[in-house]
Short mmCIF file of C-alpha atoms in Angstrom, two decimals:
data_model
loop_
_atom_site.label_atom_id
_atom_site.label_comp_id
_atom_site.label_asym_id
_atom_site.label_seq_id
_atom_site.Cartn_x
_atom_site.Cartn_y
_atom_site.Cartn_z
CA MET L 543 0.02 0.28 -0.12
CA ARG L 544 1.37 3.23 -1.35
CA HIS L 545 0.91 6.91 0.21
CA PHE L 546 1.80 10.16 -1.28
CA ALA L 547 4.02 8.83 -3.81
CA LEU L 548 4.06 9.41 -6.87
CA SER L 549 5.12 6.22 -9.34
CA ILE L 550 5.18 6.35 -12.35
CA ALA L 551 5.23 2.00 -14.26
CA LEU L 552 6.45 1.01 -18.04
CA LEU L 553 4.52 -2.43 -18.69
CA SER L 554 5.31 -5.51 -20.27
CA ALA L 555 1.89 -7.30 -20.49
CA SER L 556 1.78 -9.93 -21.30
CA PHE L 557 -1.10 -13.03 -21.41
CA ALA L 558 -0.64 -13.46 -17.94
CA HIS L 559 -0.90 -10.05 -17.75
CA ALA L 560 2.86 -9.63 -16.06
CA GLU L 561 3.87 -6.23 -14.82
CA SER L 562 7.54 -5.70 -15.10
CA PRO L 563 9.21 -2.86 -12.50
CA PRO L 564 8.86 0.72 -12.30
CA ALA L 565 10.60 2.60 -15.20
CA ALA L 566 10.39 6.81 -15.59
CA SER L 567 7.91 7.38 -18.79
CA PRO L 568 5.53 10.11 -19.15
CA LEU L 569 3.82 8.32 -21.75
CA LEU L 570 0.70 8.80 -19.74
CA ASP L 571 1.04 11.99 -19.95
CA VAL L 572 -1.46 12.72 -22.22
CA PHE L 573 -4.20 14.85 -20.73
CA PRO L 574 -5.22 18.24 -21.17
CA GLU L 575 -4.44 20.33 -17.70
CA SER L 576 -8.81 20.26 -15.57
CA LYS L 577 -9.89 23.66 -13.97
CA ALA L 578 -12.35 21.48 -11.98
CA PRO L 579 -13.18 22.71 -8.17
CA THR L 580 -11.40 20.53 -5.40
CA PHE L 581 -13.42 20.09 -2.61
CA TYR L 582 -10.24 19.07 0.01
CA GLU L 583 -12.00 20.74 3.07
CA LYS L 584 -12.60 18.29 4.76
CA PRO L 585 -9.44 15.52 5.76
CA SER L 586 -9.30 13.05 3.62
CA GLU L 587 -6.70 9.92 2.77
CA PHE L 588 -5.89 8.52 -1.23
CA VAL L 589 -4.80 5.81 -1.05
CA VAL L 590 -3.91 3.07 -4.22
CA SER L 591 -3.60 -0.46 -2.73
CA GLN L 592 -2.39 -3.52 -5.69
CA ARG L 593 -2.85 -6.65 -2.80
CA PHE L 594 -6.14 -8.02 -3.65
CA ARG L 595 -8.27 -8.39 -0.46
CA PRO L 596 -9.91 -11.72 -0.87
CA GLY L 597 -13.10 -11.39 1.89
CA ALA L 598 -12.76 -8.12 2.22
CA THR L 599 -15.52 -6.92 0.05
CA ARG L 600 -18.56 -6.05 0.56
CA SER L 601 -19.25 -6.96 -3.26
CA GLN L 602 -21.07 -10.56 -5.05
CA TRP L 603 -20.54 -11.70 -7.91
CA ALA L 604 -22.47 -14.07 -10.25
CA GLU L 605 -21.50 -17.53 -9.60
CA GLY L 606 -18.63 -18.50 -12.12
CA VAL L 607 -17.58 -14.51 -11.80
CA ASP L 608 -14.19 -15.25 -9.71
CA GLU L 609 -12.79 -10.99 -9.07
CA ARG L 610 -9.25 -11.83 -9.04
CA VAL L 611 -8.39 -12.41 -12.37
CA VAL L 612 -9.61 -9.59 -12.96
CA PHE L 613 -8.35 -7.44 -10.25
CA HIS L 614 -5.36 -5.17 -10.94
CA THR L 615 -5.96 -1.93 -7.99
CA TYR L 616 -7.52 -0.77 -5.49
CA LEU L 617 -8.65 2.71 -5.37
CA THR L 618 -9.67 4.31 -1.62
CA HIS L 619 -11.01 7.83 -0.55
CA LYS L 620 -10.81 7.45 3.68
CA SER L 621 -11.97 9.91 5.75
CA THR L 622 -13.55 9.65 9.03
CA ASN L 623 -15.95 13.39 8.58
CA GLU L 624 -16.95 12.30 5.11
CA ARG L 625 -17.89 9.64 3.19
CA SER L 626 -15.79 7.40 2.28
CA TRP L 627 -15.72 5.37 -0.73
CA GLU L 628 -13.48 2.57 -2.22
CA LEU L 629 -13.49 1.84 -6.28
CA ARG L 630 -11.87 -0.79 -7.94
CA LEU L 631 -9.61 -0.90 -11.35
CA GLY L 632 -9.19 -3.90 -13.78
CA LYS L 633 -6.39 -4.91 -16.01
CA GLY L 634 -8.51 -3.77 -18.88
CA GLY L 635 -8.32 -0.64 -17.46
CA GLN L 636 -11.86 -0.52 -16.67
CA ILE L 637 -14.03 -0.02 -13.41
CA TYR L 638 -16.05 -2.80 -12.50
CA SER L 639 -16.10 -1.97 -8.81
CA VAL L 640 -17.75 1.27 -7.15
CA VAL L 641 -18.41 0.37 -3.48
CA SER L 642 -19.68 3.34 -1.10
CA SER L 643 -22.03 3.82 2.01
CA PHE L 644 -25.19 2.08 -0.55
CA GLY L 645 -22.36 -1.24 -0.68
CA GLU L 646 -21.83 -2.32 -4.27
CA ALA L 647 -22.84 -0.46 -7.08
CA MET L 648 -21.51 -2.44 -10.25
CA PRO L 649 -24.30 -5.46 -11.65
CA PRO L 650 -23.19 -8.83 -10.29
CA GLN L 651 -21.80 -9.50 -13.76
CA SER L 652 -21.94 -13.60 -15.57
CA ALA L 653 -19.55 -15.72 -16.06
CA LEU L 654 -20.19 -14.86 -20.18
CA ALA L 655 -18.32 -11.17 -19.94
CA PRO L 656 -17.36 -11.15 -16.34
CA PHE L 657 -16.32 -7.21 -16.08
CA VAL L 658 -16.37 -7.34 -19.63
CA ASP L 659 -19.43 -5.21 -20.62
CA GLU L 660 -21.11 -3.92 -17.08
CA VAL L 661 -18.27 -2.06 -16.80
CA TRP L 662 -17.31 1.67 -16.87
CA GLN L 663 -14.99 1.90 -19.94
CA MET L 664 -14.82 3.28 -23.33
CA VAL L 665 -15.98 1.39 -26.40
CA ALA L 666 -14.70 2.65 -29.80
CA ILE L 667 -16.86 1.57 -33.33
CA ASN L 668 -16.55 2.09 -36.97
CA THR L 669 -20.50 1.27 -37.73
CA ASP L 670 -19.49 1.45 -41.79
CA LEU L 671 -18.03 -2.48 -41.10
CA LEU L 672 -20.47 -4.08 -38.89
CA ASP L 673 -21.98 -6.41 -41.46
CA ARG L 674 -25.50 -6.44 -39.89
CA MET L 675 -28.09 -9.04 -40.27
CA PRO L 676 -31.49 -8.05 -39.70
CA GLU L 677 -33.39 -11.41 -41.29
CA LEU L 678 -32.39 -12.80 -37.45
CA GLY L 679 -33.14 -10.16 -35.09
CA LYS L 680 -33.24 -5.93 -35.49
CA SER L 681 -29.84 -5.38 -33.98
CA LYS L 682 -27.76 -8.70 -34.76
CA ILE L 683 -24.36 -9.14 -36.93
CA ARG L 684 -22.05 -11.15 -37.72
CA GLU L 685 -20.07 -11.63 -34.98
CA GLU L 686 -17.07 -12.15 -36.92
CA SER L 687 -17.85 -9.01 -38.54
CA ASN L 688 -17.40 -6.74 -35.60
CA SER L 689 -16.07 -3.66 -35.17
CA TYR L 690 -16.73 -2.62 -31.74
CA ILE L 691 -13.66 -2.42 -29.90
CA HIS L 692 -14.25 -2.81 -26.15
CA GLN L 693 -11.13 -1.12 -23.44
CA SER L 694 -12.27 -4.38 -20.27
CA GLY L 695 -11.40 -7.28 -22.85
CA MET L 696 -13.02 -9.80 -24.68
CA TYR L 697 -16.24 -11.90 -24.11
CA VAL L 698 -15.73 -15.99 -22.96
CA ASP L 699 -17.06 -19.22 -24.60
CA LYS L 700 -19.83 -17.83 -26.98
CA LYS L 701 -21.30 -20.79 -27.80
CA ASP L 702 -21.41 -19.33 -31.60
CA GLN L 703 -18.31 -18.56 -31.70
CA PRO L 704 -15.47 -21.25 -31.62
CA LEU L 705 -13.11 -19.13 -31.62
CA SER L 706 -13.72 -17.16 -27.70
CA PRO L 707 -11.36 -17.89 -25.23
CA LYS L 708 -12.37 -20.00 -22.54
CA LYS L 709 -10.82 -17.62 -19.48
CA PRO L 710 -10.86 -14.26 -19.34
CA PHE L 711 -8.95 -12.49 -21.23
CA TYR L 712 -8.55 -8.15 -20.52
CA ALA L 713 -6.88 -5.77 -23.00
CA PRO L 714 -2.88 -5.82 -22.17
CA LEU L 715 -2.01 -3.05 -20.15
CA LEU L 716 1.10 -1.04 -21.02
CA ALA L 717 1.54 1.20 -18.66
CA THR L 718 0.38 2.84 -15.34
CA ARG L 719 0.89 6.03 -13.09
CA GLU L 720 0.26 6.74 -9.51
CA ASP L 721 -0.07 10.50 -8.78
CA ALA L 722 -0.81 10.73 -4.66
CA ALA L 723 -0.38 14.84 -4.92
CA SER L 724 -3.11 14.99 -7.29
CA ARG L 725 -4.51 12.29 -5.70
CA SER L 726 -4.98 10.57 -9.07
CA TYR L 727 -4.24 7.17 -11.21
CA ALA L 728 -3.93 6.20 -14.97
CA MET L 729 -4.40 2.84 -17.21
CA MET L 730 -3.53 2.82 -20.75
CA ASN L 731 -4.11 -0.06 -22.59
CA TRP L 732 -4.93 -2.29 -25.85
CA GLY L 733 -7.89 -2.59 -26.82
CA GLN L 734 -9.69 -5.23 -28.08
CA VAL L 735 -12.54 -6.48 -30.74
CA PRO L 736 -14.39 -8.84 -27.57
CA THR L 737 -15.11 -10.98 -30.08
CA ALA L 738 -12.59 -13.32 -32.56
CA SER L 739 -13.08 -10.93 -35.49
CA ILE L 740 -12.00 -10.20 -38.88
CA HIS L 741 -11.19 -6.73 -38.12
CA ARG L 742 -8.10 -5.72 -36.06
CA SER L 743 -8.17 -3.52 -32.86
CA ASP L 744 -5.52 -1.14 -33.58
CA VAL L 745 -6.83 1.71 -30.69
CA LEU L 746 -5.04 2.98 -27.92
CA PHE L 747 -7.30 3.98 -24.38
CA THR L 748 -6.18 5.56 -21.50
CA THR L 749 -7.89 6.70 -18.20
CA GLN L 750 -7.28 8.84 -15.08
CA VAL L 751 -9.20 8.81 -12.35
CA ARG L 752 -8.72 11.84 -10.10
CA ASP L 753 -10.10 12.07 -6.58
CA LEU L 754 -11.63 15.62 -6.12
CA GLY L 755 -12.95 14.64 -2.51
CA VAL L 756 -16.34 14.80 -1.24
CA GLY L 757 -17.56 11.97 -3.66
CA VAL L 758 -16.77 13.68 -6.43
CA ILE L 759 -14.48 11.73 -9.22
CA GLU L 760 -13.04 12.84 -12.44
CA MET L 761 -12.46 10.65 -15.31
CA SER L 762 -10.68 11.42 -18.28
CA TYR L 763 -9.88 9.37 -20.96
CA LEU L 764 -8.72 9.23 -24.86
CA CYS L 765 -8.92 6.96 -27.60
CA PHE L 766 -5.55 7.15 -29.80
CA ASN L 767 -6.44 5.51 -33.45
CA PHE L 768 -3.16 4.01 -34.73
CA GLY L 769 -5.17 1.79 -37.57
CA ASN L 770 -5.98 1.60 -41.11
CA PHE L 771 -9.99 2.73 -40.37
CA PRO L 772 -11.92 5.49 -38.82
CA VAL L 773 -13.90 5.09 -36.12
CA ASN L 774 -16.97 6.58 -36.14
CA GLY L 775 -18.96 6.63 -32.77
CA LEU L 776 -16.73 6.16 -28.84
CA ASN L 777 -18.92 5.76 -26.09
CA THR L 778 -17.32 7.92 -23.28
CA PRO L 779 -18.13 6.49 -20.57
CA TRP L 780 -20.32 3.34 -21.23
CA GLY L 781 -21.48 1.50 -17.81
CA GLY L 782 -24.14 1.74 -15.38
CA VAL L 783 -24.98 0.18 -12.27
CA ARG L 784 -26.93 -2.31 -10.64
CA THR L 785 -30.45 -2.62 -11.08
CA SER L 786 -31.58 -3.81 -7.35
CA VAL L 787 -29.20 -1.22 -5.40
CA PHE L 788 -30.19 1.84 -7.81
CA PRO L 789 -33.78 0.76 -9.01
CA GLU L 790 -34.70 4.65 -10.43
CA LEU L 791 -32.70 7.45 -12.67
CA VAL L 792 -33.18 11.17 -12.85
CA LEU L 793 -31.71 13.48 -15.73
CA SER L 794 -31.14 17.20 -15.18
CA GLN L 795 -33.13 20.19 -16.81
CA PRO L 796 -32.07 22.93 -18.26
CA ASP L 797 -33.21 25.26 -15.74
CA GLY L 798 -31.54 23.60 -13.12
CA SER L 799 -33.49 21.01 -11.28
CA TYR L 800 -34.11 17.21 -12.49
CA ARG L 801 -37.12 15.06 -13.18
CA PHE L 802 -37.77 11.10 -13.38
CA HIS L 803 -36.22 9.76 -16.31
CA THR L 804 -36.77 6.12 -15.95
CA PRO L 805 -36.75 3.93 -18.98
CA PHE L 806 -38.12 0.46 -18.53
CA SER L 807 -35.25 -1.01 -21.57
CA ILE L 808 -32.38 1.02 -23.42
CA ASP L 809 -34.06 -0.20 -26.45
CA MET L 810 -36.83 1.48 -25.65
CA PRO L 811 -37.94 5.13 -28.18
CA GLY L 812 -36.52 8.42 -25.97
CA THR L 813 -33.80 6.19 -23.96
CA HIS L 814 -31.45 9.10 -25.94
CA GLY L 815 -31.07 12.44 -26.05
CA ASP L 816 -28.65 15.28 -26.34
CA ILE L 817 -26.96 16.30 -23.81
CA ALA L 818 -26.93 19.72 -25.36
CA LYS L 819 -30.81 19.45 -24.29
CA THR L 820 -29.92 18.96 -20.37
CA GLY L 821 -28.64 20.26 -17.26
CA GLY L 822 -25.48 18.27 -17.74
CA TRP L 823 -25.86 15.52 -15.49
CA ALA L 824 -27.73 12.44 -14.87
CA ALA L 825 -28.30 10.33 -11.52
CA ALA L 826 -29.35 6.57 -10.44
CA THR L 827 -30.82 7.02 -7.59
CA GLN L 828 -32.43 4.72 -4.89
CA ASN L 829 -35.48 6.91 -4.61
CA ALA L 830 -36.19 9.41 -7.33
CA GLY L 831 -38.57 11.40 -4.98
CA ASN L 832 -36.16 11.26 -1.60
CA PRO L 833 -33.62 13.85 -1.82
CA ALA L 834 -31.55 12.25 0.49
CA ALA L 835 -31.55 8.58 -1.54
CA TYR L 836 -28.37 7.80 -2.43
CA SER L 837 -27.16 8.12 -5.38
CA LEU L 838 -24.23 7.96 -8.30
CA GLY L 839 -23.99 10.33 -10.82
CA LEU L 840 -22.07 11.28 -14.25
CA VAL L 841 -21.56 15.14 -14.71
CA PHE L 842 -21.59 15.05 -18.65
CA GLY L 843 -21.44 18.87 -19.94
CA ARG L 844 -24.04 20.41 -22.28
CA ASP L 845 -22.07 19.41 -25.36
CA LEU L 846 -20.28 22.49 -25.39
CA HIS L 847 -18.52 22.48 -29.10
CA TRP L 848 -21.41 20.87 -30.77
CA PRO L 849 -22.44 24.44 -31.94
CA GLU L 850 -19.01 25.28 -33.75
CA GLN L 851 -18.86 21.97 -34.90
CA GLN L 852 -22.33 22.59 -36.72
CA GLN L 853 -21.64 25.86 -37.93
CA LEU L 854 -18.49 23.71 -39.59
CA GLN L 855 -20.82 21.26 -41.44
CA ARG L 856 -22.95 23.96 -42.50
CA ALA L 857 -20.01 25.57 -43.83
CA LYS L 858 -19.05 21.89 -46.07
CA THR L 859 -16.04 22.14 -43.51
CA PRO L 860 -14.99 19.25 -41.86
CA GLY L 861 -15.37 18.68 -38.48
CA PHE L 862 -14.38 16.35 -36.41
CA GLN L 863 -18.46 15.66 -34.77
CA ASN L 864 -20.97 14.45 -36.89
CA SER L 865 -23.62 14.88 -34.31
CA PRO L 866 -24.48 15.68 -30.61
CA SER L 867 -22.88 14.30 -28.48
CA VAL L 868 -26.06 12.26 -26.10
CA TYR L 869 -26.76 10.22 -23.17
CA GLY L 870 -28.79 7.06 -23.16
CA ALA L 871 -30.02 5.52 -20.12
CA GLY L 872 -32.56 2.42 -19.62
CA ASP L 873 -32.49 -0.37 -17.01
CA SER L 874 -32.91 -4.55 -17.52
CA ARG L 875 -35.82 -5.58 -14.92
CA HIS L 876 -37.30 -7.01 -18.14
CA GLY L 877 -34.26 -9.77 -18.69
CA VAL L 878 -31.67 -11.23 -16.16
CA ARG L 879 -29.63 -9.07 -16.14
CA ASP L 880 -29.45 -7.02 -12.56
CA TYR L 881 -27.94 -3.96 -15.21
CA THR L 882 -28.77 -0.12 -15.89
CA VAL L 883 -27.00 1.32 -18.32
CA MET L 884 -25.73 4.65 -18.55
CA ASP L 885 -23.36 5.70 -21.10
CA VAL L 886 -22.51 8.58 -22.85
CA SER L 887 -21.82 8.56 -27.00
CA SER L 888 -19.40 10.67 -28.63
CA ARG L 889 -20.55 11.28 -31.55
CA VAL L 890 -17.43 11.84 -33.22
CA MET L 891 -15.30 10.90 -36.83
CA ILE L 892 -11.55 9.37 -35.59
CA GLN L 893 -9.30 9.35 -38.20
CA PRO L 894 -6.21 7.15 -38.56
CA GLY L 895 -3.46 9.03 -36.51
CA GLU L 896 -5.95 10.77 -34.50
CA CYS L 897 -6.64 11.28 -30.51
CA PHE L 898 -10.01 12.05 -28.74
CA PHE L 899 -10.47 13.66 -25.10
CA ARG L 900 -13.14 13.79 -22.83
CA ARG L 901 -13.17 14.59 -19.72
CA VAL L 902 -16.65 13.53 -17.01
CA PHE L 903 -17.43 13.71 -13.33
CA LEU L 904 -18.66 10.12 -10.94
CA VAL L 905 -20.21 11.79 -7.85
CA LEU L 906 -21.42 9.60 -5.38
CA GLY L 907 -23.58 10.94 -2.32
CA THR L 908 -27.25 11.16 -1.80
CA LEU L 909 -29.05 13.65 -4.85
CA THR L 910 -28.89 16.46 -2.94
CA GLU L 911 -25.33 16.12 -3.61
CA VAL L 912 -25.35 14.70 -6.54
CA ALA L 913 -27.29 18.17 -7.99
CA GLU L 914 -25.76 20.34 -6.33
CA ALA L 915 -21.83 18.30 -7.28
CA GLY L 916 -23.81 18.58 -10.96
CA ARG L 917 -24.30 21.82 -11.56
CA LYS L 918 -21.31 23.09 -10.52
CA LEU L 919 -18.92 20.66 -12.92
CA GLU L 920 -21.37 20.36 -15.77
CA SER L 921 -18.92 23.73 -17.58
CA PHE L 922 -16.09 21.52 -16.44
CA ALA L 923 -16.79 18.87 -18.14
CA ASP L 924 -15.25 18.48 -21.64
CA TYR L 925 -13.89 17.26 -25.08
CA GLN L 926 -11.45 18.06 -28.31
CA MET L 927 -9.53 16.52 -30.43
CA MET L 928 -5.92 16.02 -29.45
CA ASP L 929 -3.34 17.82 -31.91
CA PHE L 930 0.09 16.93 -30.36
CA ALA L 931 1.84 18.53 -32.79
CA GLU L 932 6.01 16.50 -33.11
CA ALA L 933 7.40 20.29 -32.69
CA ASP L 934 5.22 20.06 -29.11
CA THR L 935 6.08 16.82 -28.06
CA PRO L 936 8.37 15.49 -25.88
CA LEU L 937 10.88 13.13 -26.55
CA LEU L 938 11.99 9.90 -25.14
CA PRO L 939 15.33 8.33 -25.42
CA LEU L 940 16.62 5.08 -27.26
CA TYR L 941 19.34 2.75 -25.43
CA ALA L 942 20.59 -0.27 -27.04
CA ARG L 943 20.67 -2.79 -24.06
CA PRO L 944 23.06 -5.94 -24.54
CA LEU L 945 20.91 -9.30 -23.84
CA ASP L 946 22.30 -12.95 -23.44
CA LYS L 947 23.05 -14.88 -26.55
CA GLY L 948 24.45 -11.71 -28.94
CA GLN L 949 21.03 -10.13 -29.15
CA ILE L 950 20.45 -5.76 -28.37
CA VAL L 951 17.19 -4.68 -27.53
CA PRO L 952 16.06 -1.13 -27.20
CA THR L 953 15.48 0.43 -24.15
CA LEU L 954 14.23 3.18 -22.27
CA GLU L 955 16.40 2.76 -19.01
CA THR L 956 19.88 4.02 -19.58
CA PRO L 957 22.50 0.87 -19.62
CA ALA L 958 25.16 2.51 -18.55
CA PRO L 959 25.97 5.60 -17.30
CA ASP L 960 28.09 6.80 -20.17
CA ALA L 961 25.71 5.04 -22.77
CA LYS L 962 24.24 7.47 -25.10
CA PRO L 963 21.01 7.08 -27.25
CA ILE L 964 20.81 5.20 -30.50
CA ALA L 965 17.55 7.71 -31.32
CA ASN L 966 14.81 9.17 -29.94
CA LEU L 967 10.65 7.88 -29.23
CA TYR L 968 7.93 10.12 -29.10
CA ALA L 969 6.38 10.80 -25.78
CA ARG L 970 2.84 11.12 -27.09
CA PRO L 971 0.57 10.11 -29.80
CA ALA L 972 1.95 12.74 -32.00
CA LYS L 973 -0.13 12.81 -34.39
CA HIS L 974 -0.20 10.23 -37.79
CA SER L 975 2.47 8.59 -36.09
CA LYS L 976 2.45 4.84 -35.12
CA PRO L 977 3.23 3.36 -31.27
CA LEU L 978 6.47 1.05 -31.11
CA PHE L 979 6.02 -2.34 -29.27
CA LEU L 980 8.66 -4.65 -28.05
CA LEU L 981 7.36 -8.58 -27.84
CA GLN L 982 8.60 -11.04 -26.45
CA GLU L 983 9.05 -14.92 -27.81
CA ALA L 984 7.67 -17.29 -25.39
CA ALA L 985 9.28 -20.07 -26.96
CA THR L 986 12.85 -18.72 -27.87
CA GLY L 987 12.66 -15.45 -26.15
CA ARG L 988 14.01 -13.74 -28.64
CA TYR L 989 12.62 -10.12 -29.49
CA ARG L 990 10.32 -8.39 -32.17
CA LEU L 991 10.38 -4.81 -32.81
CA THR L 992 6.62 -3.69 -34.67
CA THR L 993 4.17 -1.63 -34.93
CA ASP L 994 1.82 -4.21 -35.57
CA PRO L 995 1.05 -5.50 -31.61
CA THR L 996 -1.13 -8.77 -33.34
CA LEU L 997 2.36 -10.14 -35.15
CA LEU L 998 2.66 -13.11 -33.03
CA ASN L 999 -0.78 -13.80 -32.58
CA ARG L 1000 -2.76 -16.47 -33.65
CA LYS L 1001 -4.35 -15.82 -37.42
CA GLU L 1002 -7.15 -18.08 -38.75
CA HIS L 1003 -7.98 -17.86 -42.42
CA PHE L 1004 -12.20 -16.91 -42.52
CA ALA L 1005 -14.22 -18.66 -45.01
CA ASN L 1006 -15.88 -16.08 -47.18
CA PRO L 1007 -19.64 -16.68 -46.58
CA TYR L 1008 -21.02 -14.67 -49.88
CA PRO L 1009 -20.51 -16.10 -53.01
CA ALA L 1010 -18.78 -14.23 -55.91
CA GLY L 1011 -20.60 -11.70 -57.25
CA ASP L 1012 -23.03 -10.82 -53.76
CA PRO L 1013 -22.62 -7.43 -53.51
CA LYS L 1014 -20.51 -8.00 -49.22
CA HIS L 1015 -18.36 -10.91 -51.26
CA VAL L 1016 -14.92 -8.42 -51.53
CA ALA L 1017 -15.10 -7.37 -48.49
CA PHE L 1018 -15.02 -10.92 -46.93
CA GLN L 1019 -12.62 -12.38 -49.15
CA ASN L 1020 -9.64 -13.34 -48.28
CA ARG L 1021 -9.61 -12.65 -44.63
CA VAL L 1022 -8.72 -13.60 -41.33
CA GLN L 1023 -9.34 -13.38 -37.94
CA TYR L 1024 -8.08 -12.08 -34.96
CA VAL L 1025 -7.52 -14.37 -31.58
CA ASN L 1026 -5.27 -11.72 -30.16
CA TYR L 1027 -5.61 -13.61 -26.50
CA GLU L 1028 -3.28 -17.02 -28.09
CA GLY L 1029 -0.08 -16.50 -29.84
CA ARG L 1030 4.01 -16.44 -29.40
CA ALA L 1031 3.79 -13.50 -27.08
CA LYS L 1032 5.36 -13.92 -23.93
CA SER L 1033 4.90 -10.23 -23.18
CA MET L 1034 4.39 -7.01 -24.80
CA THR L 1035 6.50 -3.21 -24.40
CA LEU L 1036 5.54 0.07 -25.80
CA LEU L 1037 8.47 1.69 -26.10
CA GLY L 1038 7.01 5.44 -27.14
CA TYR L 1039 5.68 6.65 -30.71
CA ILE L 1040 7.39 6.72 -34.38
CA MET L 1041 6.56 8.24 -37.73
CA PRO L 1042 5.21 7.11 -40.64
CA ARG L 1043 7.73 8.44 -44.12
CA GLU L 1044 4.93 10.21 -45.34
CA LYS L 1045 3.82 11.98 -43.06
CA THR L 1046 6.83 13.59 -41.61
CA ASP L 1047 8.76 17.36 -42.93
CA SER L 1048 12.19 16.95 -43.05
CA THR L 1049 12.27 20.87 -42.81
CA LYS L 1050 11.31 20.36 -39.39
CA HIS L 1051 12.90 17.74 -37.96
CA ARG L 1052 15.93 15.75 -38.34
CA TYR L 1053 15.58 11.78 -38.76
CA ALA L 1054 16.29 8.60 -39.89
CA THR L 1055 15.08 5.79 -41.55
CA LEU L 1056 14.11 2.72 -38.58
CA SER L 1057 16.02 0.07 -41.40
CA SER L 1058 18.78 2.31 -40.78
CA ILE L 1059 19.85 1.64 -37.54
CA PRO L 1060 20.92 -1.14 -37.13
CA ALA L 1061 19.55 -2.38 -33.08
CA LEU L 1062 16.43 -1.48 -34.09
CA ALA L 1063 16.65 -3.30 -38.27
CA ASP L 1064 17.56 -6.02 -36.90
CA LEU L 1065 14.92 -6.97 -34.40
CA PHE L 1066 12.01 -5.39 -36.65
CA GLN L 1067 9.21 -7.42 -38.49
CA ALA L 1068 6.64 -5.43 -40.33
CA GLY L 1069 3.49 -7.71 -40.10
CA GLU L 1070 0.30 -6.09 -41.68
CA SER L 1071 1.97 -2.39 -40.73
CA LEU L 1072 4.81 0.01 -42.16
CA SER L 1073 8.01 -1.62 -43.14
CA ALA L 1074 11.09 -0.55 -41.43
CA ASP L 1075 12.15 1.62 -44.34
CA ALA L 1076 8.57 3.20 -44.22
CA LEU L 1077 9.36 5.09 -40.96
CA LEU L 1078 11.42 7.40 -39.73
CA ILE L 1079 12.43 7.99 -35.87
CA ARG L 1080 13.83 11.15 -34.99
CA THR L 1081 17.30 11.22 -34.32
CA SER L 1082 19.54 14.60 -31.86
CA ASP L 1083 21.69 16.41 -33.28
CA LYS L 1084 24.59 14.56 -31.77
CA LEU L 1085 24.08 11.09 -33.83
CA GLU L 1086 25.50 10.75 -36.66
CA SER L 1087 22.39 9.22 -39.01
CA ALA L 1088 21.86 9.80 -42.62
CA THR L 1089 18.62 11.86 -42.84
CA HIS L 1090 15.90 10.75 -45.00
#
């Protein structure tokens, strides 16, 4: 257990989710400064602990669900002068447990989707890639065409999906940071399509949770698309509560009041609406008619940038927002799930090489306290595209470290006091950049360098379900399903970011091709991504490397 310390970790994510020792890294310095007020008037303590405490919980999970498999860390607000709370974060960066005076707020889960769906998380989507099958039902899709990308991980043992994992697989964890000075904890994960799909999951999700005091929790989200197709929708967040704990919902109004708003099903008409037409917050509550009832609020703001984005649309100028941001909610008392959905849908277009940011707030307290906090915080809920320009992005020196058997591996840690860097990586996802991964093969222990995180993972040929001549035939021809939970990789480390040659300007910065640096070229494999000749890496003024 750690108190009032700063700890930053660059992780080697493996399929067993083993973590490497901490190493200094600014990879998580990606969020704009928050101007939200803090509420630290009464004494309190923010505690981070990664020691799992079996049995020391008020949470009751469904039969067959093992919390130990998902657990990553506890975040606890402790106080004898105000209400305490505890969040539990999973390996996929998801919030899967929220405990306070009301008990456990999160749903009991299911053995087929343990801590994957009924959690607070980001979900990215390209709706154009889905193979819709209306003949089988209103919302049915061909699961092999799934293009939803979960922050959390994959579904387990789906009967109609023979390539589903037999045990939970959570999105590989790439970096964490604990900052007690700001009372925050951040995580970065490689997102996963929840089923074995023909579509890649080339998205990095970063989440930061920050304790602002008196039950107010700031949640900052970043989605970086490093793939080859755009993301045209993003839940920031997708979440919800346990219906049996919070059976009713309220929705704020523009005049500062709130009203009862409890749709019987998330599929009912009227369950989704523009957040600009609300007071900027909503809440799940034990009793909508009782101001003293325990509640969980979600503060999402009033869609600050939609008016300007709408003007761009009218002028036929490309913007990043397709339509108004939407809040949706609905319970599931008609079904077997003890789950009420609450989500904010960012109707945005995130092109390859771009980042999108959103900041919202959770509030735990009475309905009166939640409403008061919602009115104070809604103007601080924000969103925007994050344009990390190369000139403004910090560089990470990259060193060559000799290993046994003559292999040389790139590292961010200085191997010796007099060691000189061989190149520099970007610490943030500069626009159009690619993440550079160091993979270790399980069988041989050998390392591979790549911008394709699926390089060593299993891929299965997909039989085209449509005959030649069918309009859908081409889209499904010569495709594979990505089975990311299986492969030859023992571990995965994100080193930093590198630029495609076609996106660089050699008049402004000094580069070398990755292929021109032997310590990198010898390890590099392109996989389904760019070749070493097509990637440029920053060099310092002192390096004697060819500039291209």
